[in-house]
XYZ file of C-alpha atoms in Angstrom:
138
model
C 77.486 -9.760 131.838
C 76.334 -12.514 130.216
C 76.480 -10.958 126.751
C 80.228 -10.543 127.458
C 80.586 -13.730 128.305
C 79.175 -15.024 125.302
C 80.699 -12.837 123.325
C 83.926 -13.595 124.302
C 84.108 -17.221 124.107
C 82.120 -16.723 120.930
C 85.366 -15.063 119.674
C 86.765 -17.719 121.466
C 85.745 -20.357 119.858
C 85.850 -18.829 116.445
C 89.518 -18.497 116.788
C 89.469 -22.079 117.779
C 87.889 -23.243 114.857
C 91.017 -21.107 112.743
C 93.341 -22.709 114.496
C 92.016 -26.644 113.633
C 93.318 -25.749 109.522
C 95.949 -27.515 110.170
C 94.867 -30.693 112.253
C 93.906 -34.145 110.288
C 90.371 -34.173 112.227
C 89.365 -30.895 110.672
C 86.484 -31.444 109.619
C 85.071 -32.603 112.947
C 86.670 -30.509 115.066
C 85.691 -26.759 112.805
C 82.286 -27.369 113.328
C 82.085 -28.421 117.452
C 84.108 -25.029 117.916
C 81.574 -23.327 115.328
C 78.420 -24.797 116.495
C 79.199 -23.115 119.918
C 80.062 -20.061 118.706
C 76.683 -19.649 117.082
C 75.085 -20.607 120.991
C 77.368 -17.661 121.773
C 76.172 -15.541 118.741
C 72.505 -16.413 119.714
C 73.194 -15.415 123.228
C 74.425 -12.124 122.612
C 71.304 -11.253 120.059
C 68.882 -12.368 122.870
C 67.535 -14.941 120.003
C 65.978 -18.215 122.126
C 68.139 -21.557 121.525
C 67.321 -23.293 124.620
C 66.639 -26.197 122.336
C 69.216 -25.676 120.465
C 71.990 -25.187 123.302
C 70.078 -28.992 124.169
C 71.628 -30.495 121.246
C 75.091 -29.153 121.660
C 75.525 -30.220 125.340
C 74.109 -33.816 124.207
C 76.247 -33.836 120.980
C 79.219 -32.595 123.762
C 78.475 -34.275 126.592
C 78.691 -37.817 124.208
C 81.627 -37.585 122.558
C 83.445 -36.293 125.786
C 81.888 -39.432 127.678
C 83.264 -41.408 124.444
C 86.367 -39.672 125.071
C 86.059 -40.774 128.309
C 85.831 -44.196 128.483
C 88.334 -45.424 125.259
C 91.096 -47.235 125.626
C 94.029 -44.627 125.616
C 91.524 -42.010 127.099
C 90.825 -39.447 130.292
C 90.401 -42.632 132.334
C 93.904 -43.998 130.545
C 95.324 -41.015 131.666
C 94.296 -40.728 135.373
C 94.706 -44.295 135.898
C 97.226 -45.664 133.783
C 99.594 -43.021 133.382
C 99.220 -41.195 137.073
C 98.050 -37.528 135.801
C 101.103 -37.633 133.387
C 101.389 -33.850 131.492
C 99.299 -32.982 129.236
C 102.063 -30.454 127.908
C 104.132 -32.754 125.788
C 103.772 -33.360 121.844
C 101.361 -35.927 120.817
C 102.740 -38.687 120.010
C 101.705 -42.082 118.619
C 103.112 -43.367 121.552
C 101.182 -41.221 123.992
C 97.215 -41.117 122.487
C 96.206 -40.255 126.019
C 97.749 -36.619 125.238
C 95.284 -35.393 122.275
C 92.109 -37.368 123.767
C 92.506 -35.783 126.684
C 93.024 -32.233 125.618
C 89.969 -32.980 123.697
C 87.773 -34.312 126.107
C 88.447 -30.488 127.557
C 87.943 -29.005 125.235
C 84.274 -30.468 124.807
C 84.123 -29.833 128.238
C 84.361 -25.762 127.944
C 81.862 -25.772 125.232
C 79.282 -27.712 126.752
C 79.705 -25.890 130.008
C 79.726 -22.429 127.889
C 76.052 -23.674 126.428
C 74.885 -24.744 129.599
C 75.391 -21.414 131.100
C 73.912 -20.205 127.687
C 71.158 -21.839 127.936
C 70.736 -21.023 131.947
C 71.203 -17.046 130.912
C 68.708 -16.886 128.293
C 65.763 -19.065 130.561
C 67.085 -17.048 133.567
C 66.242 -13.915 131.103
C 62.854 -15.074 129.373
C 61.588 -15.928 132.924
C 61.827 -12.114 134.669
C 60.735 -10.738 131.307
C 57.969 -12.162 131.858
C 57.276 -12.373 135.231
C 56.391 -8.747 134.887
C 52.832 -8.259 135.239
C 51.389 -5.236 133.777
C 50.232 -1.930 135.527
C 46.852 -2.520 136.734
C 44.656 0.734 134.780
C 42.759 2.793 136.817
C 38.596 2.283 137.208
C 36.726 5.037 136.997
């Protein structure tokens, strides 16, 4: 089941990376989505990537925390704009819309990397917990 989860999110992250081509900050978001896709590919291939996932979790978490507290970030959207709709156009007069949407994307990437890491560790622990069968003594 975890391989299906990783494969689905890996494909979604690749699509999201491709959709960034028309974004002014594509240089930032294509690699962010691309790295999350790599995490998923590694999970599908059963490649140990715990440190890689931890690094991504730290990266996504730090950037999400930044977007949460900046002047027109998530906190501003919650407190100053009373959870106004995020489905509107991203205008210069409403920068909290883009920052809050980006925060959501980072949170999804962070959670998927955490799940990939957890699944891989559980699988690794399960395979090392299997004791060899005792040999018959004559």
